[in-house]
Amino acid sequence: MNFFHLSDLHIGLKLLNRDMREDQEYILKQIADLAGEKQPDAVVIAGDIYDKAVPSAEAVEVFDNFISRLNEAAPRAEIMIVSGNHDSGTRVNLFRSVLQRHKIHMIGLPPQTPEEYIEKITMPDEFGNVNFYLLPFVKPSMLKAIVGTDESGNNLTYDETLRRLLQRENINTRERNVLVSHQFYLPAGTDPDEVERMDSEIVTVGNVDEVCADVLQPFDYAALGHIHKPMQVGSDRFRYCGTPLACSVSEAGQQKGIIWVKIGAKGNVSTEVLPLMPLRQVRVIRGDLEEVLQQGSDDYVTVVLTDKRDYDVIDLKDRLYRAFPNLLEIRRNVQQTVDYSLRREAAEKLAPFDLCNAFLKDLDEEEKMILRDVINAAQNGEGQA
């Protein structure tokens, strides 16, 4: 038995307001081509199909084309997909029973009642059964009717919620079992603050969503999603594959890929990373202006200027955009003394919308409209008791 493990497609993502559709279609075609070459028995996508819970029509079209291409390339493969924290579980769950008849298992919601259990897909081979447990992203509040609450009636922690949910499955450890999950798992004793997180990830305050990875022990392999950098969780059998395409500047230089998992007899699991090559790399280039200009390319580039010379701003941008057509941003690595009292006085003169817009930066038109509505509601006293 062998299968592809990928996750965190984030279809519809904009990289510092750069539309990534062409780049995403390029990398998704590469994945489908690899499926055609390797002919996996299954393809597992561990959450965050889309970048937004309400994806654009264009994002849905990209995903639809990918699944169609994947199905054509590897027609015998079971395609298993769970929702992530960026997805709408209800939308992913749409037509669930219909799609299953065509070897496409899109699981958007976890068990909803005490009578329901985690979706399990069983695939036999010459060594017996391989059971895939498909667990979408969950919050404790979603499962309290099933796993209960603490003695004060409050929601359980993420860790205790996942622990109780998995314990009720009565997993047959004599067979081979695979968990597909989109959560923040950490080996026991690991400080979550020491785990390198990417700028494109949603990080909870105080890492309240942390789950101890010892809950994964009943499984022969855990195909995990949520962390954008490829990472093992205490074992090469429990892995985050990372994003197939850089979703932020903090991912510059990372080698992206698919994990090709091979499961033989019980206890025999091997993995291989199949590298993916993007249409354009995400890069950070540092140096003085003349050094930087000599490295011009079509890649997505953040330029960090280290020289202390003051340039004409318009001329500076024009020269850099000519060298880097897909320039993301320009930073200056120069220490400056700032009079914060003057900055505060200037900020106090701004209208609320302009002040928020200056702080948040790089909002698109849709986000600006939402910001205006929020400010208007606050100024008009809407929602007050």
mmCIF file of C-alpha atoms in Angstrom:
data_model
loop_
_atom_site.group_PDB
_atom_site.id
_atom_site.type_symbol
_atom_site.label_atom_id
_atom_site.label_comp_id
_atom_site.label_asym_id
_atom_site.label_seq_id
_atom_site.Cartn_x
_atom_site.Cartn_y
_atom_site.Cartn_z
ATOM 1 C CA MET A 1 0.000 0.000 0.000
ATOM 2 C CA ASN A 2 1.336 3.423 -0.866
ATOM 3 C CA PHE A 3 -0.154 6.917 -0.830
ATOM 4 C CA PHE A 4 0.642 10.602 -1.291
ATOM 5 C CA HIS A 5 0.509 12.873 1.768
ATOM 6 C CA LEU A 6 -0.005 16.572 1.087
ATOM 7 C CA SER A 7 -1.767 19.423 2.864
ATOM 8 C CA ASP A 8 -2.273 23.178 3.163
ATOM 9 C CA LEU A 9 -2.974 23.974 -0.483
ATOM 10 C CA HIS A 10 -4.368 27.393 0.511
ATOM 11 C CA ILE A 11 -5.947 27.858 -2.899
ATOM 12 C CA GLY A 12 -6.881 31.520 -3.423
ATOM 13 C CA LEU A 13 -3.950 32.811 -1.376
ATOM 14 C CA LYS A 14 -2.486 36.219 -2.154
ATOM 15 C CA LEU A 15 1.176 36.709 -1.335
ATOM 16 C CA LEU A 16 1.470 40.341 -0.195
ATOM 17 C CA ASN A 17 -1.395 41.118 -2.612
ATOM 18 C CA ARG A 18 0.190 39.127 -5.452
ATOM 19 C CA ASP A 19 -2.338 36.828 -7.103
ATOM 20 C CA MET A 20 -0.898 33.294 -6.894
ATOM 21 C CA ARG A 21 -3.381 31.515 -9.167
ATOM 22 C CA GLU A 22 -0.880 30.823 -11.963
ATOM 23 C CA ASP A 23 1.689 29.542 -9.453
ATOM 24 C CA GLN A 24 -0.851 27.330 -7.661
ATOM 25 C CA GLU A 25 -2.173 25.841 -10.888
ATOM 26 C CA TYR A 26 1.422 25.105 -11.924
ATOM 27 C CA ILE A 27 2.269 23.256 -8.692
ATOM 28 C CA LEU A 28 -1.079 21.387 -8.589
ATOM 29 C CA LYS A 29 -0.503 20.159 -12.146
ATOM 30 C CA GLN A 30 2.925 18.961 -11.021
ATOM 31 C CA ILE A 31 1.281 16.980 -8.189
ATOM 32 C CA ALA A 32 -1.215 15.413 -10.599
ATOM 33 C CA ASP A 33 1.620 14.516 -12.984
ATOM 34 C CA LEU A 34 3.497 12.805 -10.137
ATOM 35 C CA ALA A 35 0.336 10.867 -9.296
ATOM 36 C CA GLY A 36 0.173 9.740 -12.913
ATOM 37 C CA GLU A 37 3.792 8.624 -12.751
ATOM 38 C CA LYS A 38 3.723 6.878 -9.336
ATOM 39 C CA GLN A 39 0.111 5.625 -9.396
ATOM 40 C CA PRO A 40 -0.468 5.812 -5.605
ATOM 41 C CA ASP A 41 -3.255 3.754 -4.075
ATOM 42 C CA ALA A 42 -4.514 6.876 -2.304
ATOM 43 C CA VAL A 43 -3.959 10.633 -2.173
ATOM 44 C CA VAL A 44 -4.409 12.255 1.239
ATOM 45 C CA ILE A 45 -4.916 16.018 1.659
ATOM 46 C CA ALA A 46 -4.700 16.959 5.355
ATOM 47 C CA GLY A 47 -6.671 20.197 5.440
ATOM 48 C CA ASP A 48 -6.652 23.851 4.395
ATOM 49 C CA ILE A 49 -7.839 23.306 0.855
ATOM 50 C CA TYR A 50 -8.633 26.986 0.558
ATOM 51 C CA ASP A 51 -7.077 30.083 2.087
ATOM 52 C CA LYS A 52 -10.461 31.493 3.114
ATOM 53 C CA ALA A 53 -13.587 29.871 4.557
ATOM 54 C CA VAL A 54 -15.613 31.471 1.753
ATOM 55 C CA PRO A 55 -13.370 30.920 -1.270
ATOM 56 C CA SER A 56 -13.688 32.934 -4.453
ATOM 57 C CA ALA A 57 -15.217 31.412 -7.576
ATOM 58 C CA GLU A 58 -11.731 31.370 -9.108
ATOM 59 C CA ALA A 59 -10.331 29.393 -6.141
ATOM 60 C CA VAL A 60 -13.141 26.827 -6.391
ATOM 61 C CA GLU A 61 -12.435 26.468 -10.116
ATOM 62 C CA VAL A 62 -8.733 25.828 -9.442
ATOM 63 C CA PHE A 63 -9.579 23.119 -6.878
ATOM 64 C CA ASP A 64 -12.168 21.534 -9.155
ATOM 65 C CA ASN A 65 -9.650 21.345 -12.017
ATOM 66 C CA PHE A 66 -7.038 19.837 -9.686
ATOM 67 C CA ILE A 67 -9.301 17.059 -8.417
ATOM 68 C CA SER A 68 -10.444 16.274 -11.971
ATOM 69 C CA ARG A 69 -6.845 16.124 -13.188
ATOM 70 C CA LEU A 70 -5.817 14.001 -10.183
ATOM 71 C CA ASN A 71 -8.673 11.564 -10.765
ATOM 72 C CA GLU A 72 -7.752 11.208 -14.440
ATOM 73 C CA ALA A 73 -4.049 10.724 -13.672
ATOM 74 C CA ALA A 74 -4.608 8.030 -11.005
ATOM 75 C CA PRO A 75 -8.118 6.644 -11.563
ATOM 76 C CA ARG A 76 -7.691 3.756 -9.090
ATOM 77 C CA ALA A 77 -6.632 6.017 -6.207
ATOM 78 C CA GLU A 78 -8.906 6.866 -3.304
ATOM 79 C CA ILE A 79 -8.789 10.646 -2.762
ATOM 80 C CA MET A 80 -9.195 11.537 0.925
ATOM 81 C CA ILE A 81 -9.578 15.139 2.045
ATOM 82 C CA VAL A 82 -10.282 16.710 5.453
ATOM 83 C CA SER A 83 -11.040 20.346 6.188
ATOM 84 C CA GLY A 84 -8.549 22.612 7.961
ATOM 85 C CA ASN A 85 -8.945 25.670 10.136
ATOM 86 C CA HIS A 86 -8.997 27.917 7.037
ATOM 87 C CA ASP A 87 -11.829 25.934 5.452
ATOM 88 C CA SER A 88 -15.555 25.970 6.020
ATOM 89 C CA GLY A 89 -16.278 22.467 7.303
ATOM 90 C CA THR A 90 -19.876 22.662 6.126
ATOM 91 C CA ARG A 91 -18.856 23.563 2.578
ATOM 92 C CA VAL A 92 -16.227 20.804 2.412
ATOM 93 C CA ASN A 93 -18.834 18.324 3.676
ATOM 94 C CA LEU A 94 -21.177 19.103 0.783
ATOM 95 C CA PHE A 95 -22.192 16.042 -1.324
ATOM 96 C CA ARG A 96 -20.099 13.838 0.978
ATOM 97 C CA SER A 97 -22.051 10.618 0.439
ATOM 98 C CA VAL A 98 -22.367 11.164 -3.323
ATOM 99 C CA LEU A 99 -18.649 11.810 -3.821
ATOM 100 C CA GLN A 100 -17.681 8.721 -1.812
ATOM 101 C CA ARG A 101 -19.177 6.532 -4.516
ATOM 102 C CA HIS A 102 -16.562 7.978 -6.868
ATOM 103 C CA LYS A 103 -13.573 7.364 -4.549
ATOM 104 C CA ILE A 104 -13.510 10.992 -3.383
ATOM 105 C CA HIS A 105 -13.899 11.379 0.377
ATOM 106 C CA MET A 106 -14.300 15.027 1.437
ATOM 107 C CA ILE A 107 -14.776 15.143 5.207
ATOM 108 C CA GLY A 108 -15.577 18.620 6.471
ATOM 109 C CA LEU A 109 -17.141 17.892 9.844
ATOM 110 C CA PRO A 110 -16.163 15.626 12.756
ATOM 111 C CA PRO A 111 -18.714 13.367 14.495
ATOM 112 C CA GLN A 112 -21.772 15.422 15.468
ATOM 113 C CA THR A 113 -23.597 13.047 17.827
ATOM 114 C CA PRO A 114 -22.551 10.336 20.323
ATOM 115 C CA GLU A 115 -23.680 7.721 17.796
ATOM 116 C CA GLU A 116 -21.245 8.950 15.128
ATOM 117 C CA TYR A 117 -17.538 8.192 14.830
ATOM 118 C CA ILE A 118 -14.564 9.478 12.878
ATOM 119 C CA GLU A 119 -14.917 8.645 9.177
ATOM 120 C CA LYS A 120 -12.910 5.484 8.448
ATOM 121 C CA ILE A 121 -11.897 4.277 4.987
ATOM 122 C CA THR A 122 -10.568 0.720 4.876
ATOM 123 C CA MET A 123 -8.322 -0.383 2.015
ATOM 124 C CA PRO A 124 -7.131 -4.010 1.827
ATOM 125 C CA ASP A 125 -3.864 -5.264 0.366
ATOM 126 C CA GLU A 126 -1.826 -8.475 0.567
ATOM 127 C CA PHE A 127 -1.009 -7.810 4.253
ATOM 128 C CA GLY A 128 -4.584 -7.146 5.391
ATOM 129 C CA ASN A 129 -6.461 -3.911 6.033
ATOM 130 C CA VAL A 130 -5.163 -0.346 6.163
ATOM 131 C CA ASN A 131 -7.633 1.878 8.040
ATOM 132 C CA PHE A 132 -7.587 5.616 7.255
ATOM 133 C CA TYR A 133 -9.174 7.737 10.001
ATOM 134 C CA LEU A 134 -10.193 11.080 8.471
ATOM 135 C CA LEU A 135 -10.374 13.756 11.170
ATOM 136 C CA PRO A 136 -11.002 17.375 10.100
ATOM 137 C CA PHE A 137 -9.893 20.342 12.198
ATOM 138 C CA VAL A 138 -11.804 20.457 15.484
ATOM 139 C CA LYS A 139 -12.285 22.887 18.342
ATOM 140 C CA PRO A 140 -13.373 21.685 21.807
ATOM 141 C CA SER A 141 -16.685 23.533 21.484
ATOM 142 C CA MET A 142 -17.551 21.437 18.407
ATOM 143 C CA LEU A 143 -17.303 18.137 20.305
ATOM 144 C CA LYS A 144 -18.577 18.772 23.813
ATOM 145 C CA ALA A 145 -21.775 16.807 23.104
ATOM 146 C CA ILE A 146 -19.545 13.799 22.436
ATOM 147 C CA VAL A 147 -16.508 14.151 24.727
ATOM 148 C CA GLY A 148 -18.161 16.143 27.531
ATOM 149 C CA THR A 149 -16.909 19.125 29.531
ATOM 150 C CA ASP A 150 -14.786 19.635 32.649
ATOM 151 C CA GLU A 151 -16.188 19.536 36.188
ATOM 152 C CA SER A 152 -17.190 23.209 35.918
ATOM 153 C CA GLY A 153 -19.076 22.688 32.663
ATOM 154 C CA ASN A 154 -16.422 24.418 30.570
ATOM 155 C CA ASN A 155 -15.010 23.162 27.290
ATOM 156 C CA LEU A 156 -12.124 20.731 27.590
ATOM 157 C CA THR A 157 -8.649 21.643 26.352
ATOM 158 C CA TYR A 158 -7.714 20.789 22.778
ATOM 159 C CA ASP A 159 -5.445 18.054 24.127
ATOM 160 C CA GLU A 160 -8.101 16.382 26.262
ATOM 161 C CA THR A 161 -10.728 16.764 23.535
ATOM 162 C CA LEU A 162 -8.593 14.948 20.939
ATOM 163 C CA ARG A 163 -7.554 12.347 23.510
ATOM 164 C CA ARG A 164 -11.148 11.435 24.378
ATOM 165 C CA LEU A 165 -12.286 11.542 20.754
ATOM 166 C CA LEU A 166 -9.603 9.079 19.631
ATOM 167 C CA GLN A 167 -10.034 6.792 22.648
ATOM 168 C CA ARG A 168 -13.680 6.141 21.805
ATOM 169 C CA GLU A 169 -12.699 4.749 18.376
ATOM 170 C CA ASN A 170 -11.465 1.413 19.801
ATOM 171 C CA ILE A 171 -8.684 1.271 17.201
ATOM 172 C CA ASN A 172 -7.596 -2.249 16.275
ATOM 173 C CA THR A 173 -3.817 -1.979 16.679
ATOM 174 C CA ARG A 174 -3.298 -5.422 15.131
ATOM 175 C CA GLU A 175 -4.198 -3.834 11.809
ATOM 176 C CA ARG A 176 -2.415 -0.940 10.140
ATOM 177 C CA ASN A 177 -3.927 2.459 10.881
ATOM 178 C CA VAL A 178 -3.364 5.920 9.419
ATOM 179 C CA LEU A 179 -4.624 9.172 10.937
ATOM 180 C CA VAL A 180 -5.295 12.157 8.680
ATOM 181 C CA SER A 181 -5.585 15.231 10.889
ATOM 182 C CA HIS A 182 -5.244 19.010 10.845
ATOM 183 C CA GLN A 183 -4.179 20.082 14.363
ATOM 184 C CA PHE A 184 -1.149 21.406 16.263
ATOM 185 C CA TYR A 185 0.602 18.265 17.577
ATOM 186 C CA LEU A 186 3.801 18.452 19.635
ATOM 187 C CA PRO A 187 6.040 15.761 21.156
ATOM 188 C CA ALA A 188 5.763 15.503 24.955
ATOM 189 C CA GLY A 189 8.027 18.007 26.707
ATOM 190 C CA THR A 190 8.464 20.265 23.667
ATOM 191 C CA ASP A 191 8.096 24.000 24.227
ATOM 192 C CA PRO A 192 5.622 25.198 21.570
ATOM 193 C CA ASP A 193 7.390 28.567 21.428
ATOM 194 C CA GLU A 194 10.493 26.786 20.140
ATOM 195 C CA VAL A 195 8.653 25.429 17.093
ATOM 196 C CA GLU A 196 9.349 27.623 14.094
ATOM 197 C CA ARG A 197 6.021 28.909 12.764
ATOM 198 C CA MET A 198 5.557 30.574 9.407
ATOM 199 C CA ASP A 199 4.015 34.020 8.944
ATOM 200 C CA SER A 200 1.207 32.455 6.892
ATOM 201 C CA GLU A 201 0.004 30.298 9.820
ATOM 202 C CA ILE A 202 -2.669 31.240 12.328
ATOM 203 C CA VAL A 203 -1.074 30.987 15.776
ATOM 204 C CA THR A 204 -3.331 30.957 18.844
ATOM 205 C CA VAL A 205 -2.557 33.098 21.878
ATOM 206 C CA GLY A 206 -0.707 30.984 24.443
ATOM 207 C CA ASN A 207 -0.715 27.996 22.040
ATOM 208 C CA VAL A 208 -3.987 26.807 23.563
ATOM 209 C CA ASP A 209 -4.523 24.511 20.572
ATOM 210 C CA GLU A 210 -1.484 22.357 21.414
ATOM 211 C CA VAL A 211 -2.067 18.579 21.470
ATOM 212 C CA CYS A 212 0.499 16.159 22.875
ATOM 213 C CA ALA A 213 1.688 13.827 20.110
ATOM 214 C CA ASP A 214 1.482 10.739 22.323
ATOM 215 C CA VAL A 215 -2.164 10.467 21.205
ATOM 216 C CA LEU A 216 -0.776 9.408 17.816
ATOM 217 C CA GLN A 217 0.851 6.227 19.143
ATOM 218 C CA PRO A 218 -1.947 3.830 18.061
ATOM 219 C CA PHE A 219 -1.313 4.803 14.441
ATOM 220 C CA ASP A 220 1.268 3.424 12.038
ATOM 221 C CA TYR A 221 1.411 6.795 10.267
ATOM 222 C CA ALA A 222 -0.057 10.244 10.935
ATOM 223 C CA ALA A 223 -0.561 12.422 7.844
ATOM 224 C CA LEU A 224 -0.695 15.860 9.436
ATOM 225 C CA GLY A 225 -1.580 19.310 8.173
ATOM 226 C CA HIS A 226 -1.507 22.793 9.755
ATOM 227 C CA ILE A 227 2.237 23.509 10.116
ATOM 228 C CA HIS A 228 3.585 25.048 6.907
ATOM 229 C CA LYS A 229 7.201 23.943 7.270
ATOM 230 C CA PRO A 230 7.926 20.209 6.751
ATOM 231 C CA MET A 231 8.369 18.724 10.220
ATOM 232 C CA GLN A 232 8.441 15.400 12.042
ATOM 233 C CA VAL A 233 6.548 15.071 15.317
ATOM 234 C CA GLY A 234 8.876 12.941 17.410
ATOM 235 C CA SER A 235 8.963 10.192 14.775
ATOM 236 C CA ASP A 236 9.356 9.890 11.016
ATOM 237 C CA ARG A 237 5.959 8.131 11.094
ATOM 238 C CA PHE A 238 4.175 11.268 12.324
ATOM 239 C CA ARG A 239 4.778 14.097 9.882
ATOM 240 C CA TYR A 240 3.722 17.501 8.659
ATOM 241 C CA CYS A 241 4.389 17.652 4.926
ATOM 242 C CA GLY A 242 4.214 21.464 4.803
ATOM 243 C CA THR A 243 2.724 23.582 2.044
ATOM 244 C CA PRO A 244 3.357 22.581 -1.582
ATOM 245 C CA LEU A 245 4.083 26.221 -2.378
ATOM 246 C CA ALA A 246 5.532 29.007 -0.216
ATOM 247 C CA CYS A 247 2.668 30.988 1.335
ATOM 248 C CA SER A 248 4.775 33.722 2.959
ATOM 249 C CA VAL A 249 8.191 35.355 2.767
ATOM 250 C CA SER A 250 9.175 33.430 5.912
ATOM 251 C CA GLU A 251 9.075 30.246 3.785
ATOM 252 C CA ALA A 252 11.698 31.579 1.366
ATOM 253 C CA GLY A 253 14.287 28.937 0.529
ATOM 254 C CA GLN A 254 12.275 25.961 1.832
ATOM 255 C CA GLN A 255 12.279 22.837 -0.341
ATOM 256 C CA LYS A 256 8.636 21.894 -0.796
ATOM 257 C CA GLY A 257 7.395 18.424 -1.643
ATOM 258 C CA ILE A 258 4.929 15.570 -1.297
ATOM 259 C CA ILE A 259 5.518 12.733 1.133
ATOM 260 C CA TRP A 260 5.215 9.362 -0.599
ATOM 261 C CA VAL A 261 4.314 6.859 2.114
ATOM 262 C CA LYS A 262 4.755 3.116 1.655
ATOM 263 C CA ILE A 263 3.196 0.708 4.155
ATOM 264 C CA GLY A 264 4.130 -2.952 4.057
ATOM 265 C CA ALA A 265 3.417 -5.506 6.763
ATOM 266 C CA LYS A 266 2.546 -4.258 10.237
ATOM 267 C CA GLY A 267 5.412 -2.110 11.559
ATOM 268 C CA ASN A 268 6.963 -1.582 8.128
ATOM 269 C CA VAL A 269 6.538 2.069 7.062
ATOM 270 C CA SER A 270 8.869 4.068 4.819
ATOM 271 C CA THR A 271 8.639 7.594 3.456
ATOM 272 C CA GLU A 272 10.182 9.507 0.574
ATOM 273 C CA VAL A 273 9.858 13.214 -0.195
ATOM 274 C CA LEU A 274 9.028 13.914 -3.834
ATOM 275 C CA PRO A 275 10.316 17.465 -4.433
ATOM 276 C CA LEU A 276 8.134 20.106 -6.058
ATOM 277 C CA MET A 277 9.607 22.912 -8.162
ATOM 278 C CA PRO A 278 7.600 26.162 -8.228
ATOM 279 C CA LEU A 279 7.050 28.369 -11.239
ATOM 280 C CA ARG A 280 8.703 31.176 -9.250
ATOM 281 C CA GLN A 281 10.757 30.970 -6.068
ATOM 282 C CA VAL A 282 10.111 33.184 -3.032
ATOM 283 C CA ARG A 283 13.399 34.891 -2.163
ATOM 284 C CA VAL A 284 14.867 37.498 0.154
ATOM 285 C CA ILE A 285 17.751 39.477 -1.368
ATOM 286 C CA ARG A 286 19.936 41.644 0.873
ATOM 287 C CA GLY A 287 22.611 44.164 -0.014
ATOM 288 C CA ASP A 288 23.162 47.690 -1.205
ATOM 289 C CA LEU A 289 21.095 48.854 -4.158
ATOM 290 C CA GLU A 290 23.685 48.245 -6.870
ATOM 291 C CA GLU A 291 24.411 44.722 -5.577
ATOM 292 C CA VAL A 292 20.718 43.921 -5.446
ATOM 293 C CA LEU A 293 20.008 45.212 -8.965
ATOM 294 C CA GLN A 294 22.604 42.818 -10.394
ATOM 295 C CA GLN A 295 20.504 39.864 -9.169
ATOM 296 C CA GLY A 296 17.342 40.718 -11.112
ATOM 297 C CA SER A 297 14.869 37.863 -11.730
ATOM 298 C CA ASP A 298 11.189 37.003 -12.213
ATOM 299 C CA ASP A 299 10.974 35.373 -8.760
ATOM 300 C CA TYR A 300 8.857 36.752 -5.913
ATOM 301 C CA VAL A 301 11.413 38.880 -4.124
ATOM 302 C CA THR A 302 11.619 40.848 -0.896
ATOM 303 C CA VAL A 303 14.490 43.317 -1.163
ATOM 304 C CA VAL A 304 16.316 44.347 2.004
ATOM 305 C CA LEU A 305 18.573 47.344 1.345
ATOM 306 C CA THR A 306 21.536 47.612 3.680
ATOM 307 C CA ASP A 307 23.210 50.808 2.436
ATOM 308 C CA LYS A 308 22.661 54.053 4.323
ATOM 309 C CA ARG A 309 22.256 56.326 1.332
ATOM 310 C CA ASP A 310 18.916 58.122 0.925
ATOM 311 C CA TYR A 311 17.421 57.468 -2.504
ATOM 312 C CA ASP A 312 14.709 59.218 -4.410
ATOM 313 C CA VAL A 313 11.741 56.993 -3.544
ATOM 314 C CA ILE A 314 10.103 57.014 -6.967
ATOM 315 C CA ASP A 315 13.373 56.334 -8.773
ATOM 316 C CA LEU A 316 14.235 53.583 -6.279
ATOM 317 C CA LYS A 317 10.970 51.742 -6.857
ATOM 318 C CA ASP A 318 11.181 52.099 -10.637
ATOM 319 C CA ARG A 319 14.695 50.669 -10.750
ATOM 320 C CA LEU A 320 13.785 47.733 -8.502
ATOM 321 C CA TYR A 321 10.571 46.925 -10.381
ATOM 322 C CA ARG A 322 12.493 46.858 -13.656
ATOM 323 C CA ALA A 323 14.919 44.326 -12.148
ATOM 324 C CA PHE A 324 12.229 42.384 -10.274
ATOM 325 C CA PRO A 325 8.833 42.423 -12.080
ATOM 326 C CA ASN A 326 7.355 40.367 -9.212
ATOM 327 C CA LEU A 327 8.800 42.475 -6.395
ATOM 328 C CA LEU A 328 6.907 41.860 -3.152
ATOM 329 C CA GLU A 329 8.272 44.565 -0.871
ATOM 330 C CA ILE A 330 11.232 46.819 -0.140
ATOM 331 C CA ARG A 331 12.739 46.958 3.328
ATOM 332 C CA ARG A 332 15.502 49.166 4.685
ATOM 333 C CA ASN A 333 17.908 47.576 7.140
ATOM 334 C CA VAL A 334 19.028 50.894 8.601
ATOM 335 C CA GLN A 335 18.725 51.814 12.254
ATOM 336 C CA GLN A 336 16.967 55.114 12.687
ATOM 337 C CA THR A 337 16.167 57.266 15.668
ATOM 338 C CA VAL A 338 12.425 57.883 15.759
ATOM 339 C CA ASP A 339 10.679 60.622 17.685
ATOM 340 C CA TYR A 340 7.633 58.647 18.855
ATOM 341 C CA SER A 341 5.938 61.711 20.286
ATOM 342 C CA LEU A 342 5.829 63.237 16.783
ATOM 343 C CA ARG A 343 4.585 59.930 15.365
ATOM 344 C CA ARG A 344 1.782 59.834 17.952
ATOM 345 C CA GLU A 345 0.769 63.421 17.168
ATOM 346 C CA ALA A 346 0.595 62.574 13.476
ATOM 347 C CA ALA A 347 -1.468 59.453 14.181
ATOM 348 C CA GLU A 348 -3.943 61.404 16.309
ATOM 349 C CA LYS A 349 -4.707 63.621 13.296
ATOM 350 C CA LEU A 350 -5.727 60.642 11.153
ATOM 351 C CA ALA A 351 -9.345 59.557 10.744
ATOM 352 C CA PRO A 352 -10.097 56.132 12.341
ATOM 353 C CA PHE A 353 -10.226 54.370 8.966
ATOM 354 C CA ASP A 354 -6.927 55.895 7.801
ATOM 355 C CA LEU A 355 -5.264 55.053 11.121
ATOM 356 C CA CYS A 356 -6.394 51.404 11.006
ATOM 357 C CA ASN A 357 -5.455 51.117 7.343
ATOM 358 C CA ALA A 358 -1.950 52.466 8.050
ATOM 359 C CA PHE A 359 -1.510 49.970 10.893
ATOM 360 C CA LEU A 360 -2.833 46.862 9.103
ATOM 361 C CA LYS A 361 -1.211 47.657 5.712
ATOM 362 C CA ASP A 362 -1.714 45.945 2.329
ATOM 363 C CA LEU A 363 -5.481 45.489 2.637
ATOM 364 C CA ASP A 364 -7.310 44.594 -0.559
ATOM 365 C CA GLU A 365 -10.534 46.337 -1.541
ATOM 366 C CA GLU A 366 -12.784 43.697 0.018
ATOM 367 C CA GLU A 367 -10.908 43.915 3.325
ATOM 368 C CA LYS A 368 -11.081 47.711 3.254
ATOM 369 C CA MET A 369 -14.865 47.514 2.842
ATOM 370 C CA ILE A 370 -15.076 45.199 5.873
ATOM 371 C CA LEU A 371 -12.874 47.587 7.879
ATOM 372 C CA ARG A 372 -15.122 50.536 6.976
ATOM 373 C CA ASP A 373 -18.214 48.577 8.064
ATOM 374 C CA VAL A 374 -16.624 47.655 11.413
ATOM 375 C CA ILE A 375 -15.562 51.255 12.107
ATOM 376 C CA ASN A 376 -18.964 52.607 11.085
ATOM 377 C CA ALA A 377 -20.705 50.094 13.343
ATOM 378 C CA ALA A 378 -18.456 51.066 16.257
ATOM 379 C CA GLN A 379 -18.964 54.798 15.701
ATOM 380 C CA ASN A 380 -22.743 54.377 15.402
ATOM 381 C CA GLY A 381 -22.884 52.340 18.611
ATOM 382 C CA GLU A 382 -24.276 49.223 16.939
ATOM 383 C CA GLY A 383 -24.269 46.102 19.074
ATOM 384 C CA GLN A 384 -24.376 48.016 22.384
ATOM 385 C CA ALA A 385 -26.607 46.657 25.124
#
